[in-house]
N, CA, C, O and CB atoms as a CASP TS submission, in Angstrom:
PFRMAT TS
TARGET T0000
AUTHOR 0000-0000-0000
METHOD Language model
MODEL 1
PARENT N/A
ATOM      1  N   VAL     1       4.740 -34.064  20.218  1.00  0.00           N
ATOM      2  CA  VAL     1       5.415 -32.842  19.823  1.00  0.00           C
ATOM      3  C   VAL     1       4.701 -32.268  18.607  1.00  0.00           C
ATOM      4  O   VAL     1       4.436 -32.980  17.638  1.00  0.00           O
ATOM      5  CB  VAL     1       6.918 -33.100  19.523  1.00  0.00           C
ATOM      6  N   ALA     2       4.394 -30.983  18.663  1.00  0.00           N
ATOM      7  CA  ALA     2       3.725 -30.326  17.543  1.00  0.00           C
ATOM      8  C   ALA     2       4.685 -30.172  16.380  1.00  0.00           C
ATOM      9  O   ALA     2       5.879 -29.956  16.586  1.00  0.00           O
ATOM     10  CB  ALA     2       3.172 -28.956  17.963  1.00  0.00           C
ATOM     11  N   PRO     3       4.173 -30.283  15.149  1.00  0.00           N
ATOM     12  CA  PRO     3       5.057 -30.135  13.994  1.00  0.00           C
ATOM     13  C   PRO     3       5.560 -28.703  13.866  1.00  0.00           C
ATOM     14  O   PRO     3       4.864 -27.754  14.226  1.00  0.00           O
ATOM     15  CB  PRO     3       4.334 -30.553  12.713  1.00  0.00           C
ATOM     16  N   SER     4       6.769 -28.558  13.352  1.00  0.00           N
ATOM     17  CA  SER     4       7.318 -27.231  13.080  1.00  0.00           C
ATOM     18  C   SER     4       6.794 -26.776  11.725  1.00  0.00           C
ATOM     19  O   SER     4       6.736 -27.556  10.775  1.00  0.00           O
ATOM     20  CB  SER     4       8.890 -27.241  13.107  1.00  0.00           C
ATOM     21  N   ARG     5       6.422 -25.536  11.650  1.00  0.00           N
ATOM     22  CA  ARG     5       5.936 -25.012  10.378  1.00  0.00           C
ATOM     23  C   ARG     5       6.173 -23.511  10.361  1.00  0.00           C
ATOM     24  O   ARG     5       6.399 -22.892  11.401  1.00  0.00           O
ATOM     25  CB  ARG     5       4.423 -25.345  10.162  1.00  0.00           C
ATOM     26  N   GLY     6       6.119 -22.946   9.185  1.00  0.00           N
ATOM     27  CA  GLY     6       6.326 -21.519   9.051  1.00  0.00           C
ATOM     28  C   GLY     6       5.356 -20.950   8.054  1.00  0.00           C
ATOM     29  O   GLY     6       4.677 -21.692   7.344  1.00  0.00           O
ATOM     30  N   LEU     7       5.285 -19.639   7.993  1.00  0.00           N
ATOM     31  CA  LEU     7       4.401 -18.971   7.052  1.00  0.00           C
ATOM     32  C   LEU     7       5.239 -18.000   6.245  1.00  0.00           C
ATOM     33  O   LEU     7       5.945 -17.158   6.800  1.00  0.00           O
ATOM     34  CB  LEU     7       3.228 -18.242   7.779  1.00  0.00           C
ATOM     35  N   GLY     8       5.155 -18.124   4.954  1.00  0.00           N
ATOM     36  CA  GLY     8       5.825 -17.171   4.102  1.00  0.00           C
ATOM     37  C   GLY     8       7.038 -17.699   3.378  1.00  0.00           C
ATOM     38  O   GLY     8       7.451 -17.112   2.378  1.00  0.00           O
ATOM     39  N   ASP     9       7.605 -18.745   3.825  1.00  0.00           N
ATOM     40  CA  ASP     9       8.786 -19.341   3.199  1.00  0.00           C
ATOM     41  C   ASP     9       9.840 -18.285   2.875  1.00  0.00           C
ATOM     42  O   ASP     9      10.585 -18.416   1.904  1.00  0.00           O
ATOM     43  CB  ASP     9       8.389 -20.089   1.927  1.00  0.00           C
ATOM     44  N   VAL    10       9.895 -17.234   3.702  1.00  0.00           N
ATOM     45  CA  VAL    10      10.871 -16.170   3.454  1.00  0.00           C
ATOM     46  C   VAL    10      12.280 -16.619   3.783  1.00  0.00           C
ATOM     47  O   VAL    10      13.257 -16.054   3.292  1.00  0.00           O
ATOM     48  CB  VAL    10      10.525 -14.933   4.263  1.00  0.00           C
ATOM     49  N   TYR    11      12.374 -17.633   4.614  1.00  0.00           N
ATOM     50  CA  TYR    11      13.684 -18.151   4.960  1.00  0.00           C
ATOM     51  C   TYR    11      13.980 -19.362   4.092  1.00  0.00           C
ATOM     52  O   TYR    11      13.783 -20.502   4.512  1.00  0.00           O
ATOM     53  CB  TYR    11      13.762 -18.514   6.462  1.00  0.00           C
ATOM     54  N   LYS    12      14.447 -19.111   2.892  1.00  0.00           N
ATOM     55  CA  LYS    12      14.722 -20.203   1.957  1.00  0.00           C
ATOM     56  C   LYS    12      15.715 -21.194   2.541  1.00  0.00           C
ATOM     57  O   LYS    12      15.769 -22.345   2.107  1.00  0.00           O
ATOM     58  CB  LYS    12      15.253 -19.652   0.637  1.00  0.00           C
ATOM     59  N   ASP    13      16.501 -20.761   3.520  1.00  0.00           N
ATOM     60  CA  ASP    13      17.465 -21.656   4.143  1.00  0.00           C
ATOM     61  C   ASP    13      16.799 -22.682   5.049  1.00  0.00           C
ATOM     62  O   ASP    13      17.474 -23.566   5.577  1.00  0.00           O
ATOM     63  CB  ASP    13      18.472 -20.860   4.930  1.00  0.00           C
ATOM     64  N   SER    14      15.463 -22.576   5.242  1.00  0.00           N
ATOM     65  CA  SER    14      14.787 -23.527   6.126  1.00  0.00           C
ATOM     66  C   SER    14      14.885 -24.947   5.599  1.00  0.00           C
ATOM     67  O   SER    14      14.680 -25.902   6.349  1.00  0.00           O
ATOM     68  CB  SER    14      13.328 -23.143   6.299  1.00  0.00           C
ATOM     69  N   ARG    15      15.188 -25.093   4.343  1.00  0.00           N
ATOM     70  CA  ARG    15      15.364 -26.449   3.803  1.00  0.00           C
ATOM     71  C   ARG    15      16.709 -27.042   4.226  1.00  0.00           C
ATOM     72  O   ARG    15      16.942 -28.236   4.039  1.00  0.00           O
ATOM     73  CB  ARG    15      15.257 -26.433   2.267  1.00  0.00           C
ATOM     74  N   TYR    16      17.598 -26.216   4.795  1.00  0.00           N
ATOM     75  CA  TYR    16      18.920 -26.679   5.197  1.00  0.00           C
ATOM     76  C   TYR    16      19.031 -26.949   6.694  1.00  0.00           C
ATOM     77  O   TYR    16      20.085 -27.372   7.170  1.00  0.00           O
ATOM     78  CB  TYR    16      19.952 -25.670   4.793  1.00  0.00           C
ATOM     79  N   VAL    17      17.953 -26.708   7.442  1.00  0.00           N
ATOM     80  CA  VAL    17      17.976 -26.982   8.874  1.00  0.00           C
ATOM     81  C   VAL    17      17.338 -28.339   9.142  1.00  0.00           C
ATOM     82  O   VAL    17      16.682 -28.904   8.268  1.00  0.00           O
ATOM     83  CB  VAL    17      17.245 -25.869   9.663  1.00  0.00           C
ATOM     84  N   THR    18      17.531 -28.859  10.349  1.00  0.00           N
ATOM     85  CA  THR    18      16.947 -30.145  10.692  1.00  0.00           C
ATOM     86  C   THR    18      15.960 -29.953  11.827  1.00  0.00           C
ATOM     87  O   THR    18      16.344 -29.414  12.865  1.00  0.00           O
ATOM     88  CB  THR    18      18.040 -31.167  11.079  1.00  0.00           C
ATOM     89  N   PRO    19      14.712 -30.365  11.687  1.00  0.00           N
ATOM     90  CA  PRO    19      14.127 -30.885  10.454  1.00  0.00           C
ATOM     91  C   PRO    19      13.873 -29.756   9.471  1.00  0.00           C
ATOM     92  O   PRO    19      13.738 -28.597   9.863  1.00  0.00           O
ATOM     93  CB  PRO    19      12.823 -31.639  10.746  1.00  0.00           C
ATOM     94  N   GLN    20      13.809 -30.098   8.203  1.00  0.00           N
ATOM     95  CA  GLN    20      13.477 -29.100   7.196  1.00  0.00           C
ATOM     96  C   GLN    20      12.055 -28.636   7.454  1.00  0.00           C
ATOM     97  O   GLN    20      11.150 -29.460   7.588  1.00  0.00           O
ATOM     98  CB  GLN    20      13.635 -29.670   5.746  1.00  0.00           C
ATOM     99  N   LEU    21      11.845 -27.329   7.526  1.00  0.00           N
ATOM    100  CA  LEU    21      10.556 -26.783   7.927  1.00  0.00           C
ATOM    101  C   LEU    21       9.567 -26.694   6.777  1.00  0.00           C
ATOM    102  O   LEU    21       9.886 -26.207   5.693  1.00  0.00           O
ATOM    103  CB  LEU    21      10.746 -25.426   8.527  1.00  0.00           C
ATOM    104  N   THR    22       8.360 -27.177   7.040  1.00  0.00           N
ATOM    105  CA  THR    22       7.256 -27.012   6.099  1.00  0.00           C
ATOM    106  C   THR    22       6.777 -25.574   6.203  1.00  0.00           C
ATOM    107  O   THR    22       6.637 -25.041   7.304  1.00  0.00           O
ATOM    108  CB  THR    22       6.091 -28.026   6.388  1.00  0.00           C
ATOM    109  N   THR    23       6.528 -24.949   5.070  1.00  0.00           N
ATOM    110  CA  THR    23       6.114 -23.547   5.066  1.00  0.00           C
ATOM    111  C   THR    23       4.996 -23.326   4.068  1.00  0.00           C
ATOM    112  O   THR    23       4.675 -24.206   3.269  1.00  0.00           O
ATOM    113  CB  THR    23       7.298 -22.632   4.743  1.00  0.00           C
ATOM    114  N   VAL    24       4.412 -22.151   4.123  1.00  0.00           N
ATOM    115  CA  VAL    24       3.420 -21.726   3.146  1.00  0.00           C
ATOM    116  C   VAL    24       4.061 -20.618   2.326  1.00  0.00           C
ATOM    117  O   VAL    24       4.324 -19.531   2.841  1.00  0.00           O
ATOM    118  CB  VAL    24       2.082 -21.245   3.835  1.00  0.00           C
ATOM    119  N   ALA    25       4.313 -20.891   1.054  1.00  0.00           N
ATOM    120  CA  ALA    25       4.929 -19.898   0.168  1.00  0.00           C
ATOM    121  C   ALA    25       3.839 -18.939  -0.310  1.00  0.00           C
ATOM    122  O   ALA    25       2.758 -19.360  -0.723  1.00  0.00           O
ATOM    123  CB  ALA    25       5.649 -20.587  -1.053  1.00  0.00           C
ATOM    124  N   GLN    26       4.143 -17.651  -0.245  1.00  0.00           N
ATOM    125  CA  GLN    26       3.193 -16.621  -0.661  1.00  0.00           C
ATOM    126  C   GLN    26       3.808 -15.771  -1.759  1.00  0.00           C
ATOM    127  O   GLN    26       5.026 -15.601  -1.806  1.00  0.00           O
ATOM    128  CB  GLN    26       2.775 -15.739   0.536  1.00  0.00           C
ATOM    129  N   PRO    27       2.968 -15.232  -2.648  1.00  0.00           N
ATOM    130  CA  PRO    27       3.487 -14.346  -3.699  1.00  0.00           C
ATOM    131  C   PRO    27       3.747 -12.948  -3.127  1.00  0.00           C
ATOM    132  O   PRO    27       2.942 -12.035  -3.308  1.00  0.00           O
ATOM    133  CB  PRO    27       2.490 -14.267  -4.893  1.00  0.00           C
ATOM    134  N   ILE    28       4.870 -12.797  -2.443  1.00  0.00           N
ATOM    135  CA  ILE    28       5.170 -11.571  -1.689  1.00  0.00           C
ATOM    136  C   ILE    28       5.158 -10.323  -2.572  1.00  0.00           C
ATOM    137  O   ILE    28       4.608  -9.293  -2.182  1.00  0.00           O
ATOM    138  CB  ILE    28       6.524 -11.698  -1.011  1.00  0.00           C
ATOM    139  N   GLU    29       5.760 -10.411  -3.753  1.00  0.00           N
ATOM    140  CA  GLU    29       5.796  -9.239  -4.638  1.00  0.00           C
ATOM    141  C   GLU    29       4.388  -8.833  -5.051  1.00  0.00           C
ATOM    142  O   GLU    29       4.039  -7.653  -4.999  1.00  0.00           O
ATOM    143  CB  GLU    29       6.650  -9.527  -5.886  1.00  0.00           C
ATOM    144  N   GLU    30       3.584  -9.802  -5.461  1.00  0.00           N
ATOM    145  CA  GLU    30       2.203  -9.509  -5.869  1.00  0.00           C
ATOM    146  C   GLU    30       1.391  -8.983  -4.683  1.00  0.00           C
ATOM    147  O   GLU    30       0.554  -8.095  -4.845  1.00  0.00           O
ATOM    148  CB  GLU    30       1.530 -10.774  -6.459  1.00  0.00           C
ATOM    149  N   LEU    31       1.637  -9.527  -3.504  1.00  0.00           N
ATOM    150  CA  LEU    31       0.958  -9.062  -2.299  1.00  0.00           C
ATOM    151  C   LEU    31       1.249  -7.583  -2.056  1.00  0.00           C
ATOM    152  O   LEU    31       0.342  -6.810  -1.750  1.00  0.00           O
ATOM    153  CB  LEU    31       1.388  -9.898  -1.082  1.00  0.00           C
ATOM    154  N   GLY    32       2.520  -7.193  -2.192  1.00  0.00           N
ATOM    155  CA  GLY    32       2.900  -5.794  -2.022  1.00  0.00           C
ATOM    156  C   GLY    32       2.281  -4.888  -3.071  1.00  0.00           C
ATOM    157  O   GLY    32       1.840  -3.780  -2.765  1.00  0.00           O
ATOM    158  N   GLU    33       2.252  -5.366  -4.314  1.00  0.00           N
ATOM    159  CA  GLU    33       1.650  -4.574  -5.394  1.00  0.00           C
ATOM    160  C   GLU    33       0.165  -4.348  -5.147  1.00  0.00           C
ATOM    161  O   GLU    33      -0.329  -3.231  -5.298  1.00  0.00           O
ATOM    162  CB  GLU    33       1.856  -5.267  -6.747  1.00  0.00           C
ATOM    163  N   LYS    34      -0.546  -5.402  -4.770  1.00  0.00           N
ATOM    164  CA  LYS    34      -1.994  -5.298  -4.519  1.00  0.00           C
ATOM    165  C   LYS    34      -2.261  -4.394  -3.315  1.00  0.00           C
ATOM    166  O   LYS    34      -3.162  -3.556  -3.353  1.00  0.00           O
ATOM    167  CB  LYS    34      -2.613  -6.705  -4.280  1.00  0.00           C
ATOM    168  N   ALA    35      -1.480  -4.561  -2.251  1.00  0.00           N
ATOM    169  CA  ALA    35      -1.662  -3.737  -1.051  1.00  0.00           C
ATOM    170  C   ALA    35      -1.424  -2.259  -1.365  1.00  0.00           C
ATOM    171  O   ALA    35      -2.166  -1.395  -0.899  1.00  0.00           O
ATOM    172  CB  ALA    35      -0.709  -4.201   0.070  1.00  0.00           C
ATOM    173  N   SER    36      -0.390  -1.975  -2.155  1.00  0.00           N
ATOM    174  CA  SER    36      -0.094  -0.586  -2.527  1.00  0.00           C
ATOM    175  C   SER    36      -1.225   0.004  -3.355  1.00  0.00           C
ATOM    176  O   SER    36      -1.637   1.142  -3.130  1.00  0.00           O
ATOM    177  CB  SER    36       1.228  -0.504  -3.309  1.00  0.00           C
ATOM    178  N   ALA    37      -1.725  -0.766  -4.309  1.00  0.00           N
ATOM    179  CA  ALA    37      -2.819  -0.285  -5.162  1.00  0.00           C
ATOM    180  C   ALA    37      -4.075  -0.025  -4.330  1.00  0.00           C
ATOM    181  O   ALA    37      -4.758   0.978  -4.537  1.00  0.00           O
ATOM    182  CB  ALA    37      -3.124  -1.308  -6.283  1.00  0.00           C
ATOM    183  N   LEU    38      -4.382  -0.919  -3.393  1.00  0.00           N
ATOM    184  CA  LEU    38      -5.550  -0.716  -2.534  1.00  0.00           C
ATOM    185  C   LEU    38      -5.377   0.503  -1.642  1.00  0.00           C
ATOM    186  O   LEU    38      -6.327   1.260  -1.439  1.00  0.00           O
ATOM    187  CB  LEU    38      -5.802  -1.953  -1.678  1.00  0.00           C
ATOM    188  N   LEU    39      -4.186   0.701  -1.111  1.00  0.00           N
ATOM    189  CA  LEU    39      -3.923   1.857  -0.262  1.00  0.00           C
ATOM    190  C   LEU    39      -4.077   3.156  -1.045  1.00  0.00           C
ATOM    191  O   LEU    39      -4.717   4.095  -0.570  1.00  0.00           O
ATOM    192  CB  LEU    39      -2.520   1.766   0.340  1.00  0.00           C
ATOM    193  N   LEU    40      -3.497   3.215  -2.232  1.00  0.00           N
ATOM    194  CA  LEU    40      -3.617   4.422  -3.055  1.00  0.00           C
ATOM    195  C   LEU    40      -5.067   4.687  -3.440  1.00  0.00           C
ATOM    196  O   LEU    40      -5.507   5.837  -3.474  1.00  0.00           O
ATOM    197  CB  LEU    40      -2.758   4.296  -4.316  1.00  0.00           C
ATOM    198  N   SER    41      -5.803   3.624  -3.729  1.00  0.00           N
ATOM    199  CA  SER    41      -7.219   3.761  -4.051  1.00  0.00           C
ATOM    200  C   SER    41      -7.997   4.310  -2.860  1.00  0.00           C
ATOM    201  O   SER    41      -8.862   5.171  -3.021  1.00  0.00           O
ATOM    202  CB  SER    41      -7.801   2.413  -4.486  1.00  0.00           C
ATOM    203  N   ARG    42      -7.690   3.815  -1.679  1.00  0.00           N
ATOM    204  CA  ARG    42      -8.364   4.268  -0.456  1.00  0.00           C
ATOM    205  C   ARG    42      -8.032   5.725  -0.159  1.00  0.00           C
ATOM    206  O   ARG    42      -8.896   6.486   0.277  1.00  0.00           O
ATOM    207  CB  ARG    42      -7.966   3.385   0.738  1.00  0.00           C
ATOM    208  N   ILE    43      -6.785   6.113  -0.394  1.00  0.00           N
ATOM    209  CA  ILE    43      -6.386   7.508  -0.166  1.00  0.00           C
ATOM    210  C   ILE    43      -7.138   8.443  -1.098  1.00  0.00           C
ATOM    211  O   ILE    43      -7.583   9.512  -0.681  1.00  0.00           O
ATOM    212  CB  ILE    43      -4.871   7.678  -0.361  1.00  0.00           C
ATOM    213  N   SER    44      -7.285   8.045  -2.360  1.00  0.00           N
ATOM    214  CA  SER    44      -7.962   8.907  -3.328  1.00  0.00           C
ATOM    215  C   SER    44      -9.479   8.894  -3.169  1.00  0.00           C
ATOM    216  O   SER    44     -10.155   9.831  -3.596  1.00  0.00           O
ATOM    217  CB  SER    44      -7.599   8.486  -4.730  1.00  0.00           C
ATOM    218  N   ASN    45     -10.017   7.843  -2.559  1.00  0.00           N
ATOM    219  CA  ASN    45     -11.459   7.756  -2.360  1.00  0.00           C
ATOM    220  C   ASN    45     -11.745   7.068  -1.018  1.00  0.00           C
ATOM    221  O   ASN    45     -12.031   5.871  -0.986  1.00  0.00           O
ATOM    222  CB  ASN    45     -12.135   6.984  -3.536  1.00  0.00           C
ATOM    223  N   PRO    46     -11.670   7.819   0.089  1.00  0.00           N
ATOM    224  CA  PRO    46     -11.846   7.222   1.418  1.00  0.00           C
ATOM    225  C   PRO    46     -13.221   6.584   1.643  1.00  0.00           C
ATOM    226  O   PRO    46     -13.371   5.746   2.532  1.00  0.00           O
ATOM    227  CB  PRO    46     -11.618   8.270   2.465  1.00  0.00           C
ATOM    228  N   GLN    47     -14.201   6.963   0.865  1.00  0.00           N
ATOM    229  CA  GLN    47     -15.556   6.431   1.043  1.00  0.00           C
ATOM    230  C   GLN    47     -15.805   5.151   0.250  1.00  0.00           C
ATOM    231  O   GLN    47     -16.873   4.550   0.368  1.00  0.00           O
ATOM    232  CB  GLN    47     -16.571   7.472   0.640  1.00  0.00           C
ATOM    233  N   ALA    48     -14.846   4.734  -0.545  1.00  0.00           N
ATOM    234  CA  ALA    48     -15.015   3.516  -1.346  1.00  0.00           C
ATOM    235  C   ALA    48     -15.168   2.311  -0.418  1.00  0.00           C
ATOM    236  O   ALA    48     -14.577   2.274   0.661  1.00  0.00           O
ATOM    237  CB  ALA    48     -13.807   3.313  -2.313  1.00  0.00           C
ATOM    238  N   PRO    49     -15.962   1.329  -0.842  1.00  0.00           N
ATOM    239  CA  PRO    49     -16.122   0.138   0.000  1.00  0.00           C
ATOM    240  C   PRO    49     -14.803  -0.635   0.111  1.00  0.00           C
ATOM    241  O   PRO    49     -13.955  -0.584  -0.779  1.00  0.00           O
ATOM    242  CB  PRO    49     -17.228  -0.778  -0.568  1.00  0.00           C
ATOM    243  N   THR    50     -14.661  -1.339   1.214  1.00  0.00           N
ATOM    244  CA  THR    50     -13.454  -2.142   1.383  1.00  0.00           C
ATOM    245  C   THR    50     -13.458  -3.298   0.393  1.00  0.00           C
ATOM    246  O   THR    50     -14.508  -3.710  -0.100  1.00  0.00           O
ATOM    247  CB  THR    50     -13.345  -2.670   2.829  1.00  0.00           C
ATOM    248  N   GLN    51     -12.281  -3.807   0.112  1.00  0.00           N
ATOM    249  CA  GLN    51     -12.133  -4.922  -0.822  1.00  0.00           C
ATOM    250  C   GLN    51     -11.349  -6.030  -0.149  1.00  0.00           C
ATOM    251  O   GLN    51     -10.478  -5.787   0.686  1.00  0.00           O
ATOM    252  CB  GLN    51     -11.431  -4.471  -2.130  1.00  0.00           C
ATOM    253  N   GLN    52     -11.677  -7.239  -0.528  1.00  0.00           N
ATOM    254  CA  GLN    52     -10.923  -8.385  -0.060  1.00  0.00           C
ATOM    255  C   GLN    52     -10.364  -9.097  -1.276  1.00  0.00           C
ATOM    256  O   GLN    52     -11.103  -9.442  -2.198  1.00  0.00           O
ATOM    257  CB  GLN    52     -11.803  -9.338   0.803  1.00  0.00           C
ATOM    258  N   ILE    53      -9.070  -9.315  -1.276  1.00  0.00           N
ATOM    259  CA  ILE    53      -8.405  -9.961  -2.407  1.00  0.00           C
ATOM    260  C   ILE    53      -7.729 -11.225  -1.904  1.00  0.00           C
ATOM    261  O   ILE    53      -7.041 -11.207  -0.883  1.00  0.00           O
ATOM    262  CB  ILE    53      -7.370  -9.004  -3.086  1.00  0.00           C
ATOM    263  N   SER    54      -7.925 -12.305  -2.613  1.00  0.00           N
ATOM    264  CA  SER    54      -7.270 -13.571  -2.275  1.00  0.00           C
ATOM    265  C   SER    54      -6.178 -13.854  -3.291  1.00  0.00           C
ATOM    266  O   SER    54      -6.386 -13.720  -4.496  1.00  0.00           O
ATOM    267  CB  SER    54      -8.294 -14.739  -2.231  1.00  0.00           C
ATOM    268  N   LEU    55      -5.031 -14.241  -2.804  1.00  0.00           N
ATOM    269  CA  LEU    55      -3.922 -14.606  -3.678  1.00  0.00           C
ATOM    270  C   LEU    55      -3.585 -16.073  -3.445  1.00  0.00           C
ATOM    271  O   LEU    55      -3.796 -16.584  -2.345  1.00  0.00           O
ATOM    272  CB  LEU    55      -2.677 -13.698  -3.423  1.00  0.00           C
ATOM    273  N   PRO    56      -3.070 -16.755  -4.451  1.00  0.00           N
ATOM    274  CA  PRO    56      -2.751 -18.172  -4.285  1.00  0.00           C
ATOM    275  C   PRO    56      -1.533 -18.360  -3.375  1.00  0.00           C
ATOM    276  O   PRO    56      -0.614 -17.541  -3.368  1.00  0.00           O
ATOM    277  CB  PRO    56      -2.494 -18.824  -5.653  1.00  0.00           C
ATOM    278  N   VAL    57      -1.546 -19.431  -2.625  1.00  0.00           N
ATOM    279  CA  VAL    57      -0.409 -19.818  -1.798  1.00  0.00           C
ATOM    280  C   VAL    57      -0.056 -21.260  -2.131  1.00  0.00           C
ATOM    281  O   VAL    57      -0.842 -21.972  -2.757  1.00  0.00           O
ATOM    282  CB  VAL    57      -0.725 -19.649  -0.272  1.00  0.00           C
ATOM    283  N   GLU    58       1.118 -21.682  -1.715  1.00  0.00           N
ATOM    284  CA  GLU    58       1.546 -23.049  -1.981  1.00  0.00           C
ATOM    285  C   GLU    58       2.137 -23.634  -0.705  1.00  0.00           C
ATOM    286  O   GLU    58       3.012 -23.038  -0.077  1.00  0.00           O
ATOM    287  CB  GLU    58       2.577 -23.100  -3.147  1.00  0.00           C
ATOM    288  N   LEU    59       1.645 -24.806  -0.334  1.00  0.00           N
ATOM    289  CA  LEU    59       2.199 -25.509   0.804  1.00  0.00           C
ATOM    290  C   LEU    59       3.485 -26.195   0.355  1.00  0.00           C
ATOM    291  O   LEU    59       3.472 -27.025  -0.554  1.00  0.00           O
ATOM    292  CB  LEU    59       1.179 -26.535   1.388  1.00  0.00           C
ATOM    293  N   VAL    60       4.597 -25.839   1.002  1.00  0.00           N
ATOM    294  CA  VAL    60       5.896 -26.428   0.687  1.00  0.00           C
ATOM    295  C   VAL    60       6.187 -27.439   1.797  1.00  0.00           C
ATOM    296  O   VAL    60       6.664 -27.084   2.875  1.00  0.00           O
ATOM    297  CB  VAL    60       7.044 -25.322   0.574  1.00  0.00           C
ATOM    298  N   VAL    61       5.888 -28.706   1.507  1.00  0.00           N
ATOM    299  CA  VAL    61       6.021 -29.756   2.500  1.00  0.00           C
ATOM    300  C   VAL    61       7.462 -30.226   2.559  1.00  0.00           C
ATOM    301  O   VAL    61       8.065 -30.599   1.553  1.00  0.00           O
ATOM    302  CB  VAL    61       5.082 -30.927   2.186  1.00  0.00           C
ATOM    303  N   ARG    62       7.993 -30.194   3.772  1.00  0.00           N
ATOM    304  CA  ARG    62       9.349 -30.678   4.010  1.00  0.00           C
ATOM    305  C   ARG    62       9.287 -31.706   5.136  1.00  0.00           C
ATOM    306  O   ARG    62       8.197 -32.153   5.491  1.00  0.00           O
ATOM    307  CB  ARG    62      10.326 -29.499   4.367  1.00  0.00           C
ATOM    308  N   SER    63      10.395 -32.081   5.688  1.00  0.00           N
ATOM    309  CA  SER    63      10.431 -33.198   6.633  1.00  0.00           C
ATOM    310  C   SER    63       9.851 -32.897   8.012  1.00  0.00           C
ATOM    311  O   SER    63       9.768 -33.801   8.843  1.00  0.00           O
ATOM    312  CB  SER    63      11.830 -33.648   6.796  1.00  0.00           C
ATOM    313  N   SER    64       9.448 -31.659   8.282  1.00  0.00           N
ATOM    314  CA  SER    64       8.833 -31.375   9.584  1.00  0.00           C
ATOM    315  C   SER    64       7.358 -31.778   9.602  1.00  0.00           C
ATOM    316  O   SER    64       6.690 -31.656  10.629  1.00  0.00           O
ATOM    317  CB  SER    64       8.973 -29.884   9.926  1.00  0.00           C
ATOM    318  N   THR    65       6.853 -32.256   8.467  1.00  0.00           N
ATOM    319  CA  THR    65       5.475 -32.682   8.352  1.00  0.00           C
ATOM    320  C   THR    65       5.414 -34.175   8.076  1.00  0.00           C
ATOM    321  O   THR    65       6.161 -34.696   7.248  1.00  0.00           O
ATOM    322  CB  THR    65       4.757 -31.900   7.251  1.00  0.00           C
ATOM    323  N   ALA    66       4.515 -34.859   8.779  1.00  0.00           N
ATOM    324  CA  ALA    66       4.375 -36.304   8.578  1.00  0.00           C
ATOM    325  C   ALA    66       2.906 -36.631   8.335  1.00  0.00           C
ATOM    326  O   ALA    66       2.018 -35.873   8.724  1.00  0.00           O
ATOM    327  CB  ALA    66       4.924 -37.100   9.805  1.00  0.00           C
ATOM    328  N   ALA    67       2.667 -37.740   7.705  1.00  0.00           N
ATOM    329  CA  ALA    67       1.302 -38.200   7.460  1.00  0.00           C
ATOM    330  C   ALA    67       0.638 -38.574   8.777  1.00  0.00           C
ATOM    331  O   ALA    67       1.294 -39.015   9.720  1.00  0.00           O
ATOM    332  CB  ALA    67       1.292 -39.401   6.488  1.00  0.00           C
ATOM    333  N   VAL    68      -0.694 -38.388   8.821  1.00  0.00           N
ATOM    334  CA  VAL    68      -1.457 -38.772   9.998  1.00  0.00           C
ATOM    335  C   VAL    68      -1.502 -40.289  10.070  1.00  0.00           C
ATOM    336  O   VAL    68      -1.733 -40.962   9.066  1.00  0.00           O
ATOM    337  CB  VAL    68      -2.891 -38.172   9.962  1.00  0.00           C
ATOM    338  N   LYS    69      -1.277 -40.826  11.277  1.00  0.00           N
ATOM    339  CA  LYS    69      -1.302 -42.281  11.445  1.00  0.00           C
ATOM    340  C   LYS    69      -2.647 -42.746  11.893  1.00  0.00           C
ATOM    341  O   LYS    69      -2.854 -43.944  12.085  1.00  0.00           O
ATOM    342  CB  LYS    69      -0.255 -42.731  12.431  1.00  0.00           C
TER
END
């Protein structure tokens, strides 16, 4: 059986379900701020080169994840 996992940890209640789901927590507010700034920059200067921005994430390990045997 494949492990259950999620992306975004938007469902904070996932720690209350069985099994507790392992998720990847993302800085959602910062992601929105950066995306908005990039969009506004692109609107004001459509010829500007594209940008790639990396934001930190955190693996939130819960009981749906087990060590490799």
